[in-house]
Amino acid sequence: MSITTGAAPGEVGGDGVHLENIWKRFPGVIANAGAELHVRPGSVHAVLGENGAGKTTLMNVLAGVYRPDEGTVRLNGIEQNFNSPADALAAGVAMVHQEFRLIPTFTVAENVALGSSPVLVRKREIEQQVSELADRFGLQTTANREVWNLSMGERQRVEILKALWRDARVLILDEPTAVLTPDEADELGRIVATMAEDGRSIIFISHKLGEVTRFCDTATVLRGGATVASSMAVEHLDAANLAELMVGENTEVSQRRARVHPADLDTPVLTVADMRVLDSHGITSVDGVSLSIGTGEVVGVAGVAGNGQRPLADAIAGLVDSEEGSVVVAATDVSAVGPKDRIAAGLSYVPEDRLGVGLAPKLSVTENSMMRSYASVGRGPLIDRAAADAQCTELVDRYRVKVGGLHHAIAGLSGGNLQRLLVGRELATDPAVIIAAQPTRGLDVQGVRAIQDVLIDQAESGVGILLISEDLDELLALSDRIVVMVEGRIVAEFPGEEATRALVGQAMTGGA
Amino acid sequence: MLGWHLARREQPLRGGQTRAVATGMLLALVAGAFLLVLSGENPLDVYTTMADAAFGSSRGWSTTLGRAVPLGLAGLAVAVAGSMGLWNIGAEGQIIAGAIFGAWVARLLPDANGFVLITVMLIGSVLGGGLLALIPAITRARLGVNEIITTLMLNEIIIRVVRYLVNGPWKDPNSAGFPQAPPLPAQAALPTLFGRANIGVLIAAGVLAGFGFYASRSKWGYELRLAGSSEKTAEYAGISLRRKILTVLTLSGAIAGLAGGIELTGSSSRLVEGVANGWGFAGIIVAALALMRPSGVAAVAIAFGAVQVGGLAIQVSGVPASIANILQALILFGALIAGVFGQYRPVRTRTTSSVTAAAA
């Protein structure tokens, strides 16, 4: 399905930004498959899409970070051939990344002028010029303050100033509101409008429908690396059609796994009540979440990435502190205890970050396999290496993990084998409930199938599963119940048999 | 952008570290040979003299081992902290603190019999080193203050403390103005083992072997490696990082303190300002060459000691001191550089940046 409304497609080659038929392939992935993007000068243009839709890749092509395999990039009718971000900047394209690139101990003015000022710098003069530039676009800042004591919103304004200082005509803002408080986001909306009035093109990457309709004029939607809606007027956008564009039509009904033993909802194995979590910047990432998982129940958590799923999982596992709320695992209140006691109470966690959190890449297969059980392998202070190897062999055989040798570092294992090892280890403790975060991400078809089979087997034997996934089909296939998270809150809940891609997708984009 | 860069080996070379370090040292000897020829020496003679001095006689062995004691203990101190990713740059200061505490014990118990006095002095030195390391341990565990900075700065402080002591309250009135404490009681000297080596060699060997075994085989050592792999992984595994940092850094200081105690009782026989003699800093190199593995420290320390003994010997035989020092530095440098290739392998850098990043 492709919609082209709003701006006339005939103006291809005219003023503004024109990306046509962009292809970009990475080993094993096609990130852009004939994507296009047309942005007029003086407009604020939203780029929307699920995670993995190819937004970031397309923006990196425009900003000179990647060279496209095929396709053309045109600015004001002139074909461009960027070899580096510096080339793109020279042509007037600047990107404000999600991770700010500022030097904390430099002042605002120093950060802005860094790398683009004459050899001799008059500090006062630069500060004066930066202040004037900031005033012109309504960016509130203090030119002589050092960046380390600025809020995230202020730091973002410094990044925008850097782009304006280099007279960027095209500004790409990559999920700019993700780090902002609601007030700061509104402020950003005003700044963006001022810059557009000045004749610049603003590209605004976002997941949030509300922001897009408030701040933007036109929108492009990507799915699977291709453009499915080009330059449609945001007035034509509503939650229903945006969800359909982003997640696709509900052409095939996901095959739900048949269950032999239905879940027993009367005996919950995990109860989370009123959980509130702050991120490292003090912004609420989980905002009053309550949920309960029955014996043998699979509860799926849907949501666009970054809406609080990860801190929710970490907080339930005890890896991050929650401000408020309680966690009960199989009738034991574990709210006040650390990860170790939560494991002992019957909680297992398959974290999203396999190699950074769940497994230690430099340690051997055996050493990784005993992360939960080492305290009881061998009596006294020493580890019984033979017993550890035996335990590991059993795990490796049972979950068919292909390893070179038990004493080799696991860094060389493939993603599927790593995940089998990790999941197997987490199940070996006979948990009452498992949190599985993105358990099949990045795996091949067989790997996905193997992990899903294991999870369903566990549910059949009475283990409760909290399945956090960005793969809607996986959630629809496995879940007895699906909850949808938006901005740290659960905004919708669907029984498994009633959930559809359209319904869940609509709730995910904030239009429940 | 064509060129080379280093990529970490996913599987370490089989016996690769030893092989790589040995190759590096050999290449350094070849480079050193050119240097010796240029300065009119016969490289073969010089190298024979070095090897002979270090290993050719019981006297040579005893000198080499004697030097390996403080090197090995300081190396172990750094390696124990390093295996969980902590950097103890303060072994030098902790050695001094150990020596101060040992000397203090000797002042308090001048009439105790030898065995008791030495034992209590060594316990005191362990406490001294541990206490000094406790400060950076607490600030790191509780406040997250970088331990590299704090351990390094404490060296400067403790060196002034010992300078004050030997110039002031503990100054030997009979030392003709030399800044040094009075000699220890005669019974406080560590008994000789053989040649110039004292039983400090046995103590250090015991400590090194014990820790080497314990770190690789115990649950404690396993937790240490987990924490060294990633803090997040350690927390995920239910390990209390704070407590681990606190105990490991303190232990690291205590081991360095023991080195100070052995130097005091076995070698300097009185407290002097230079009691640490750079052992603590050399220990960082020893630990790095041993890849922060406590089990590898002893062998590296002996090799390091031999290079020092050999270097001294050729100076005595007439090779200019500067050449001897350059040779020593070359050998260590070669070993360090070569050690990198045990861990990393050179890889051709491919063109555009696009190959490094996966799709988003």
mmCIF file of C-alpha atoms in Angstrom, chain B:
data_model
loop_
_atom_site.group_PDB
_atom_site.id
_atom_site.type_symbol
_atom_site.label_atom_id
_atom_site.label_comp_id
_atom_site.label_asym_id
_atom_site.label_seq_id
_atom_site.Cartn_x
_atom_site.Cartn_y
_atom_site.Cartn_z
ATOM 1 C CA MET B 1 41.036 4.723 4.419
ATOM 2 C CA LEU B 2 43.333 1.762 3.929
ATOM 3 C CA GLY B 3 45.384 0.637 6.827
ATOM 4 C CA TRP B 4 45.519 -1.708 9.744
ATOM 5 C CA HIS B 5 43.800 -1.801 13.043
ATOM 6 C CA LEU B 6 43.774 -4.204 15.965
ATOM 7 C CA ALA B 7 40.801 -6.431 16.637
ATOM 8 C CA ARG B 8 40.414 -8.352 19.876
ATOM 9 C CA ARG B 9 40.861 -12.084 19.430
ATOM 10 C CA GLU B 10 37.651 -13.892 20.222
ATOM 11 C CA GLN B 11 39.589 -16.970 21.256
ATOM 12 C CA PRO B 12 42.940 -16.200 22.830
ATOM 13 C CA LEU B 13 45.902 -17.904 21.165
ATOM 14 C CA ARG B 14 46.671 -21.280 22.656
ATOM 15 C CA GLY B 15 49.586 -20.538 24.947
ATOM 16 C CA GLY B 16 49.714 -17.387 22.896
ATOM 17 C CA GLN B 17 50.551 -14.934 25.589
ATOM 18 C CA THR B 18 53.691 -16.765 26.644
ATOM 19 C CA ARG B 19 54.726 -17.259 23.034
ATOM 20 C CA ALA B 20 54.039 -13.664 22.067
ATOM 21 C CA VAL B 21 55.898 -12.242 25.062
ATOM 22 C CA ALA B 22 58.875 -14.541 24.477
ATOM 23 C CA THR B 23 58.999 -13.508 20.805
ATOM 24 C CA GLY B 24 58.864 -9.860 21.777
ATOM 25 C CA MET B 25 61.714 -10.246 24.224
ATOM 26 C CA LEU B 26 63.757 -12.094 21.607
ATOM 27 C CA LEU B 27 63.185 -9.347 19.033
ATOM 28 C CA ALA B 28 64.198 -6.786 21.637
ATOM 29 C CA LEU B 29 67.416 -8.698 22.224
ATOM 30 C CA VAL B 30 68.108 -8.605 18.482
ATOM 31 C CA ALA B 31 67.481 -4.856 18.401
ATOM 32 C CA GLY B 32 69.637 -4.484 21.490
ATOM 33 C CA ALA B 33 72.434 -6.394 19.740
ATOM 34 C CA PHE B 34 72.643 -3.684 17.084
ATOM 35 C CA LEU B 35 72.835 -1.079 19.814
ATOM 36 C CA LEU B 36 75.626 -2.986 21.553
ATOM 37 C CA VAL B 37 77.579 -3.400 18.328
ATOM 38 C CA LEU B 38 77.278 0.314 17.689
ATOM 39 C CA SER B 39 78.729 1.058 21.111
ATOM 40 C CA GLY B 40 81.599 -1.358 20.558
ATOM 41 C CA GLU B 41 80.432 -4.283 22.682
ATOM 42 C CA ASN B 42 80.109 -7.905 21.729
ATOM 43 C CA PRO B 43 76.387 -8.661 22.082
ATOM 44 C CA LEU B 44 76.932 -12.352 22.671
ATOM 45 C CA ASP B 45 79.287 -11.677 25.574
ATOM 46 C CA VAL B 46 76.937 -9.129 27.052
ATOM 47 C CA TYR B 47 73.924 -11.430 26.857
ATOM 48 C CA THR B 48 75.893 -14.307 28.300
ATOM 49 C CA THR B 49 76.931 -12.091 31.199
ATOM 50 C CA MET B 50 73.298 -11.115 31.778
ATOM 51 C CA ALA B 51 71.976 -14.674 31.730
ATOM 52 C CA ASP B 52 74.844 -15.881 33.858
ATOM 53 C CA ALA B 53 74.304 -13.187 36.462
ATOM 54 C CA ALA B 54 70.599 -13.935 36.723
ATOM 55 C CA PHE B 55 70.520 -17.718 36.531
ATOM 56 C CA GLY B 56 74.106 -18.976 36.285
ATOM 57 C CA SER B 57 74.750 -19.585 39.972
ATOM 58 C CA SER B 58 73.004 -20.053 43.240
ATOM 59 C CA ARG B 59 74.023 -16.518 44.069
ATOM 60 C CA GLY B 60 72.478 -15.320 40.803
ATOM 61 C CA TRP B 61 69.270 -17.258 41.374
ATOM 62 C CA SER B 62 68.993 -15.946 44.901
ATOM 63 C CA THR B 63 69.380 -12.348 43.721
ATOM 64 C CA THR B 64 66.842 -12.818 40.955
ATOM 65 C CA LEU B 65 64.327 -14.419 43.302
ATOM 66 C CA GLY B 66 64.939 -11.746 45.907
ATOM 67 C CA ARG B 67 63.935 -9.127 43.376
ATOM 68 C CA ALA B 68 61.002 -11.208 42.191
ATOM 69 C CA VAL B 69 59.491 -11.080 45.696
ATOM 70 C CA PRO B 70 58.440 -7.395 45.793
ATOM 71 C CA LEU B 71 57.776 -7.452 42.036
ATOM 72 C CA GLY B 72 55.541 -10.488 42.346
ATOM 73 C CA LEU B 73 53.610 -9.253 45.370
ATOM 74 C CA ALA B 74 53.116 -5.791 43.866
ATOM 75 C CA GLY B 75 52.129 -7.449 40.578
ATOM 76 C CA LEU B 76 49.657 -9.664 42.403
ATOM 77 C CA ALA B 77 48.191 -6.646 44.180
ATOM 78 C CA VAL B 78 47.569 -4.912 40.856
ATOM 79 C CA ALA B 79 46.328 -8.113 39.186
ATOM 80 C CA VAL B 80 43.810 -8.957 41.912
ATOM 81 C CA ALA B 81 42.201 -5.540 41.493
ATOM 82 C CA GLY B 82 42.672 -5.698 37.726
ATOM 83 C CA SER B 83 40.841 -8.968 37.319
ATOM 84 C CA MET B 84 37.649 -7.161 38.313
ATOM 85 C CA GLY B 85 38.495 -4.129 36.229
ATOM 86 C CA LEU B 86 39.861 -1.934 39.036
ATOM 87 C CA TRP B 87 43.178 -0.124 38.696
ATOM 88 C CA ASN B 88 45.318 0.024 41.784
ATOM 89 C CA ILE B 89 48.047 2.508 40.851
ATOM 90 C CA GLY B 90 48.837 2.931 44.530
ATOM 91 C CA ALA B 91 50.837 -0.230 45.239
ATOM 92 C CA GLU B 92 53.930 1.974 45.648
ATOM 93 C CA GLY B 93 52.251 3.886 48.463
ATOM 94 C CA GLN B 94 50.769 0.753 49.984
ATOM 95 C CA ILE B 95 54.253 -0.805 50.121
ATOM 96 C CA ILE B 96 55.426 2.263 52.047
ATOM 97 C CA ALA B 97 52.413 2.073 54.360
ATOM 98 C CA GLY B 98 53.205 -1.590 54.989
ATOM 99 C CA ALA B 99 56.797 -0.739 55.829
ATOM 100 C CA ILE B 100 55.722 2.078 58.162
ATOM 101 C CA PHE B 101 53.364 -0.211 60.061
ATOM 102 C CA GLY B 102 56.014 -2.929 60.230
ATOM 103 C CA ALA B 103 58.567 -0.465 61.600
ATOM 104 C CA TRP B 104 56.011 0.782 64.088
ATOM 105 C CA VAL B 105 55.445 -2.738 65.397
ATOM 106 C CA ALA B 106 59.213 -3.116 65.811
ATOM 107 C CA ARG B 107 59.331 0.092 67.835
ATOM 108 C CA LEU B 108 56.544 -1.151 70.084
ATOM 109 C CA LEU B 109 57.927 -4.680 70.625
ATOM 110 C CA PRO B 110 61.710 -4.309 70.476
ATOM 111 C CA ASP B 111 62.293 -7.213 72.864
ATOM 112 C CA ALA B 112 59.949 -9.809 71.388
ATOM 113 C CA ASN B 113 61.581 -12.959 70.089
ATOM 114 C CA GLY B 114 62.347 -13.129 66.373
ATOM 115 C CA PHE B 115 59.503 -15.345 65.214
ATOM 116 C CA VAL B 116 56.857 -13.390 67.110
ATOM 117 C CA LEU B 117 58.288 -10.032 66.126
ATOM 118 C CA ILE B 118 58.565 -10.855 62.421
ATOM 119 C CA THR B 119 55.089 -12.380 62.350
ATOM 120 C CA VAL B 120 53.490 -9.396 64.039
ATOM 121 C CA MET B 121 55.470 -6.985 61.856
ATOM 122 C CA LEU B 122 54.237 -8.691 58.703
ATOM 123 C CA ILE B 123 50.658 -8.702 59.994
ATOM 124 C CA GLY B 124 51.101 -5.014 60.727
ATOM 125 C CA SER B 125 52.352 -4.352 57.217
ATOM 126 C CA VAL B 126 49.378 -6.196 55.720
ATOM 127 C CA LEU B 127 47.071 -4.029 57.825
ATOM 128 C CA GLY B 128 48.973 -0.874 56.845
ATOM 129 C CA GLY B 129 48.689 -1.509 53.116
ATOM 130 C CA GLY B 130 45.072 -2.562 53.484
ATOM 131 C CA LEU B 131 44.145 0.514 55.506
ATOM 132 C CA LEU B 132 45.698 2.838 52.956
ATOM 133 C CA ALA B 133 43.780 1.113 50.157
ATOM 134 C CA LEU B 134 40.581 1.232 52.194
ATOM 135 C CA ILE B 135 40.295 4.966 51.506
ATOM 136 C CA PRO B 136 40.062 4.686 47.699
ATOM 137 C CA ALA B 137 37.993 1.516 48.173
ATOM 138 C CA ILE B 138 35.358 3.365 50.188
ATOM 139 C CA THR B 139 35.270 6.400 47.910
ATOM 140 C CA ARG B 140 34.974 4.180 44.836
ATOM 141 C CA ALA B 141 32.325 1.855 46.285
ATOM 142 C CA ARG B 142 30.228 4.524 47.958
ATOM 143 C CA LEU B 143 30.725 7.630 45.817
ATOM 144 C CA GLY B 144 31.985 6.262 42.539
ATOM 145 C CA VAL B 145 35.225 8.258 42.706
ATOM 146 C CA ASN B 146 37.702 6.940 40.134
ATOM 147 C CA GLU B 147 40.183 4.722 41.976
ATOM 148 C CA ILE B 148 42.987 5.411 39.496
ATOM 149 C CA ILE B 149 43.158 9.003 40.667
ATOM 150 C CA THR B 150 42.753 8.318 44.374
ATOM 151 C CA THR B 151 45.260 5.460 44.570
ATOM 152 C CA LEU B 152 47.781 7.484 42.569
ATOM 153 C CA MET B 153 47.366 10.582 44.736
ATOM 154 C CA LEU B 154 47.684 8.634 47.961
ATOM 155 C CA ASN B 155 51.200 7.647 46.851
ATOM 156 C CA GLU B 156 52.173 11.287 47.056
ATOM 157 C CA ILE B 157 50.697 11.660 50.503
ATOM 158 C CA ILE B 158 52.227 8.557 52.050
ATOM 159 C CA ILE B 159 55.657 9.350 50.607
ATOM 160 C CA ARG B 160 55.518 12.624 52.532
ATOM 161 C CA VAL B 161 54.439 10.803 55.672
ATOM 162 C CA VAL B 162 57.454 8.488 55.543
ATOM 163 C CA ARG B 163 59.718 11.446 54.729
ATOM 164 C CA TYR B 164 58.396 13.220 57.800
ATOM 165 C CA LEU B 165 58.895 10.169 60.001
ATOM 166 C CA VAL B 166 62.504 9.510 58.989
ATOM 167 C CA ASN B 167 63.391 13.196 59.154
ATOM 168 C CA GLY B 168 61.489 13.847 62.361
ATOM 169 C CA PRO B 169 60.102 11.705 65.164
ATOM 170 C CA TRP B 170 61.623 8.367 63.990
ATOM 171 C CA LYS B 171 64.970 9.774 62.884
ATOM 172 C CA ASP B 172 67.995 7.804 63.994
ATOM 173 C CA PRO B 173 70.108 10.154 66.179
ATOM 174 C CA ASN B 174 73.235 8.159 65.276
ATOM 175 C CA SER B 175 72.821 8.375 61.523
ATOM 176 C CA ALA B 176 75.035 11.393 60.955
ATOM 177 C CA GLY B 177 72.173 13.403 59.473
ATOM 178 C CA PHE B 178 70.963 10.708 57.087
ATOM 179 C CA PRO B 179 67.166 10.686 56.911
ATOM 180 C CA GLN B 180 66.560 7.170 58.161
ATOM 181 C CA ALA B 181 65.039 5.389 61.134
ATOM 182 C CA PRO B 182 67.219 3.448 63.561
ATOM 183 C CA PRO B 183 68.070 -0.136 62.567
ATOM 184 C CA LEU B 184 65.498 -2.784 63.431
ATOM 185 C CA PRO B 185 66.309 -5.120 66.331
ATOM 186 C CA ALA B 186 68.673 -7.851 65.103
ATOM 187 C CA GLN B 187 66.089 -10.606 65.597
ATOM 188 C CA ALA B 188 63.681 -8.801 63.216
ATOM 189 C CA ALA B 189 65.706 -9.754 60.121
ATOM 190 C CA LEU B 190 64.113 -12.421 57.941
ATOM 191 C CA PRO B 191 66.230 -15.611 58.049
ATOM 192 C CA THR B 192 68.290 -16.392 54.982
ATOM 193 C CA LEU B 193 67.010 -19.098 52.661
ATOM 194 C CA PHE B 194 70.029 -19.513 50.390
ATOM 195 C CA GLY B 195 72.608 -17.155 48.924
ATOM 196 C CA ARG B 196 71.165 -13.667 49.062
ATOM 197 C CA ALA B 197 67.550 -14.797 49.269
ATOM 198 C CA ASN B 198 65.646 -14.793 52.547
ATOM 199 C CA ILE B 199 62.511 -16.659 53.476
ATOM 200 C CA GLY B 200 60.513 -13.811 51.979
ATOM 201 C CA VAL B 201 60.823 -15.878 48.809
ATOM 202 C CA LEU B 202 58.856 -18.685 50.462
ATOM 203 C CA ILE B 203 56.250 -16.309 51.852
ATOM 204 C CA ALA B 204 55.758 -14.650 48.466
ATOM 205 C CA ALA B 205 55.717 -18.001 46.669
ATOM 206 C CA GLY B 206 53.050 -19.214 49.068
ATOM 207 C CA VAL B 207 50.932 -16.113 48.666
ATOM 208 C CA LEU B 208 51.272 -16.130 44.869
ATOM 209 C CA ALA B 209 50.533 -19.828 44.524
ATOM 210 C CA GLY B 210 47.633 -19.580 46.948
ATOM 211 C CA PHE B 211 46.034 -16.653 45.186
ATOM 212 C CA GLY B 212 46.734 -18.071 41.752
ATOM 213 C CA PHE B 213 44.893 -21.229 42.723
ATOM 214 C CA TYR B 214 42.140 -19.527 44.669
ATOM 215 C CA ALA B 215 41.402 -16.897 42.019
ATOM 216 C CA SER B 216 41.056 -19.446 39.259
ATOM 217 C CA ARG B 217 39.235 -22.155 41.179
ATOM 218 C CA SER B 218 37.045 -20.512 43.805
ATOM 219 C CA LYS B 219 33.577 -18.997 43.740
ATOM 220 C CA TRP B 220 35.172 -15.781 44.914
ATOM 221 C CA GLY B 221 37.487 -15.728 41.895
ATOM 222 C CA TYR B 222 34.576 -16.500 39.599
ATOM 223 C CA GLU B 223 32.635 -13.538 40.939
ATOM 224 C CA LEU B 224 35.749 -11.433 40.421
ATOM 225 C CA ARG B 225 35.917 -12.399 36.740
ATOM 226 C CA LEU B 226 32.183 -11.810 36.283
ATOM 227 C CA ALA B 227 32.525 -8.336 37.753
ATOM 228 C CA GLY B 228 35.559 -7.755 35.548
ATOM 229 C CA SER B 229 33.562 -8.735 32.491
ATOM 230 C CA SER B 230 30.853 -6.127 33.024
ATOM 231 C CA GLU B 231 29.368 -4.398 36.038
ATOM 232 C CA LYS B 232 25.901 -4.949 34.636
ATOM 233 C CA THR B 233 26.486 -8.663 34.252
ATOM 234 C CA ALA B 234 27.710 -8.869 37.843
ATOM 235 C CA GLU B 235 24.623 -7.092 39.148
ATOM 236 C CA TYR B 236 22.448 -9.302 36.982
ATOM 237 C CA ALA B 237 24.128 -12.341 38.537
ATOM 238 C CA GLY B 238 23.199 -10.994 41.956
ATOM 239 C CA ILE B 239 26.676 -9.932 43.051
ATOM 240 C CA SER B 240 26.915 -6.911 45.342
ATOM 241 C CA LEU B 241 29.352 -4.726 43.427
ATOM 242 C CA ARG B 242 29.929 -2.319 46.285
ATOM 243 C CA ARG B 243 31.017 -4.992 48.661
ATOM 244 C CA LYS B 244 33.173 -6.587 45.995
ATOM 245 C CA ILE B 245 34.956 -3.319 45.198
ATOM 246 C CA LEU B 246 35.493 -2.654 48.887
ATOM 247 C CA THR B 247 36.985 -6.046 49.681
ATOM 248 C CA VAL B 248 39.033 -6.445 46.506
ATOM 249 C CA LEU B 249 40.716 -3.022 46.591
ATOM 250 C CA THR B 250 41.483 -3.400 50.285
ATOM 251 C CA LEU B 251 42.894 -6.861 49.710
ATOM 252 C CA SER B 252 44.983 -5.501 46.863
ATOM 253 C CA GLY B 253 46.461 -2.906 49.212
ATOM 254 C CA ALA B 254 47.079 -5.527 51.880
ATOM 255 C CA ILE B 255 49.127 -7.652 49.459
ATOM 256 C CA ALA B 256 51.228 -4.637 48.499
ATOM 257 C CA GLY B 257 51.615 -3.876 52.212
ATOM 258 C CA LEU B 258 53.044 -7.351 52.738
ATOM 259 C CA ALA B 259 55.658 -6.568 50.090
ATOM 260 C CA GLY B 260 56.591 -3.503 52.164
ATOM 261 C CA GLY B 261 56.900 -5.614 55.310
ATOM 262 C CA ILE B 262 59.135 -8.171 53.593
ATOM 263 C CA GLU B 263 61.323 -5.430 52.112
ATOM 264 C CA LEU B 264 61.656 -3.878 55.547
ATOM 265 C CA THR B 265 62.507 -7.032 57.470
ATOM 266 C CA GLY B 266 64.391 -8.781 54.700
ATOM 267 C CA SER B 267 66.263 -6.135 52.828
ATOM 268 C CA SER B 268 66.427 -2.567 54.105
ATOM 269 C CA SER B 269 66.523 -3.550 57.822
ATOM 270 C CA ARG B 270 65.443 -0.030 58.744
ATOM 271 C CA LEU B 271 62.756 2.335 57.562
ATOM 272 C CA VAL B 272 64.057 4.633 54.819
ATOM 273 C CA GLU B 273 62.246 6.970 52.475
ATOM 274 C CA GLY B 274 63.029 4.852 49.423
ATOM 275 C CA VAL B 275 61.782 1.593 50.913
ATOM 276 C CA ALA B 276 59.328 1.049 48.029
ATOM 277 C CA ASN B 277 62.064 1.598 45.421
ATOM 278 C CA GLY B 278 59.569 1.791 42.518
ATOM 279 C CA TRP B 279 58.410 -1.816 43.067
ATOM 280 C CA GLY B 280 54.812 -0.678 43.201
ATOM 281 C CA PHE B 281 54.946 0.914 39.762
ATOM 282 C CA ALA B 282 56.901 -2.005 38.320
ATOM 283 C CA GLY B 283 54.088 -4.173 39.677
ATOM 284 C CA ILE B 284 51.690 -2.528 37.221
ATOM 285 C CA ILE B 285 53.873 -3.717 34.342
ATOM 286 C CA VAL B 286 54.150 -7.181 35.869
ATOM 287 C CA ALA B 287 50.356 -7.422 36.207
ATOM 288 C CA ALA B 288 49.807 -6.144 32.675
ATOM 289 C CA LEU B 289 52.197 -8.755 31.265
ATOM 290 C CA ALA B 290 50.374 -11.413 33.285
ATOM 291 C CA LEU B 291 47.102 -10.194 31.714
ATOM 292 C CA MET B 292 45.779 -9.408 35.192
ATOM 293 C CA ARG B 293 45.685 -13.126 35.966
ATOM 294 C CA PRO B 294 47.010 -13.803 39.462
ATOM 295 C CA SER B 295 48.200 -17.236 38.305
ATOM 296 C CA GLY B 296 50.553 -15.685 35.746
ATOM 297 C CA VAL B 297 52.238 -13.157 38.008
ATOM 298 C CA ALA B 298 55.011 -15.326 39.487
ATOM 299 C CA ALA B 299 56.627 -16.252 36.159
ATOM 300 C CA VAL B 300 56.540 -12.659 34.932
ATOM 301 C CA ALA B 301 58.026 -11.403 38.200
ATOM 302 C CA ILE B 302 60.966 -13.817 37.962
ATOM 303 C CA ALA B 303 61.642 -12.829 34.351
ATOM 304 C CA PHE B 304 61.420 -9.155 35.281
ATOM 305 C CA GLY B 305 63.782 -9.702 38.217
ATOM 306 C CA ALA B 306 66.262 -11.495 35.972
ATOM 307 C CA VAL B 307 66.311 -8.618 33.488
ATOM 308 C CA GLN B 308 67.100 -6.240 36.337
ATOM 309 C CA VAL B 309 69.853 -8.436 37.764
ATOM 310 C CA GLY B 310 71.364 -8.968 34.308
ATOM 311 C CA GLY B 311 71.244 -5.245 33.609
ATOM 312 C CA LEU B 312 73.147 -4.505 36.798
ATOM 313 C CA ALA B 313 75.709 -7.188 36.071
ATOM 314 C CA ILE B 314 76.676 -5.805 32.662
ATOM 315 C CA GLN B 315 77.096 -2.346 34.169
ATOM 316 C CA VAL B 316 79.573 -3.834 36.597
ATOM 317 C CA SER B 317 81.368 -5.528 33.689
ATOM 318 C CA GLY B 318 81.897 -2.167 31.987
ATOM 319 C CA VAL B 319 78.932 -1.595 29.676
ATOM 320 C CA PRO B 320 77.844 2.036 30.096
ATOM 321 C CA ALA B 321 74.930 2.402 32.495
ATOM 322 C CA SER B 322 72.830 4.173 29.883
ATOM 323 C CA ILE B 323 73.198 1.269 27.434
ATOM 324 C CA ALA B 324 72.326 -1.204 30.170
ATOM 325 C CA ASN B 325 69.217 0.788 31.028
ATOM 326 C CA ILE B 326 68.184 1.045 27.390
ATOM 327 C CA LEU B 327 68.576 -2.728 27.066
ATOM 328 C CA GLN B 328 66.365 -3.337 30.095
ATOM 329 C CA ALA B 329 63.771 -0.931 28.776
ATOM 330 C CA LEU B 330 63.887 -2.530 25.315
ATOM 331 C CA ILE B 331 63.252 -5.995 26.680
ATOM 332 C CA LEU B 332 60.275 -4.878 28.765
ATOM 333 C CA PHE B 333 58.961 -2.785 25.915
ATOM 334 C CA GLY B 334 59.251 -5.688 23.507
ATOM 335 C CA ALA B 335 57.419 -7.957 25.919
ATOM 336 C CA LEU B 336 54.617 -5.441 26.478
ATOM 337 C CA ILE B 337 54.109 -4.696 22.790
ATOM 338 C CA ALA B 338 54.237 -8.361 21.871
ATOM 339 C CA GLY B 339 51.779 -9.108 24.656
ATOM 340 C CA VAL B 340 49.238 -7.011 22.793
ATOM 341 C CA PHE B 341 49.371 -9.445 19.890
ATOM 342 C CA GLY B 342 48.458 -12.297 22.189
ATOM 343 C CA GLN B 343 45.202 -10.454 22.802
ATOM 344 C CA TYR B 344 44.603 -8.702 19.506
ATOM 345 C CA ARG B 345 45.214 -9.512 15.896
ATOM 346 C CA PRO B 346 45.967 -7.031 13.143
ATOM 347 C CA VAL B 347 43.112 -6.609 10.658
ATOM 348 C CA ARG B 348 43.049 -4.747 7.367
ATOM 349 C CA THR B 349 40.881 -1.660 7.681
ATOM 350 C CA ARG B 350 38.283 -1.591 4.932
ATOM 351 C CA THR B 351 37.089 1.556 3.264
ATOM 352 C CA THR B 352 33.820 3.349 4.153
ATOM 353 C CA SER B 353 32.407 3.533 7.618
ATOM 354 C CA SER B 354 29.334 1.615 6.518
ATOM 355 C CA VAL B 355 30.810 -1.806 7.218
ATOM 356 C CA THR B 356 31.137 -1.129 10.895
ATOM 357 C CA ALA B 357 27.534 -0.295 11.621
ATOM 358 C CA ALA B 358 24.582 -2.596 11.346
ATOM 359 C CA ALA B 359 21.288 -1.436 9.973
ATOM 360 C CA ALA B 360 19.009 0.490 12.233
#
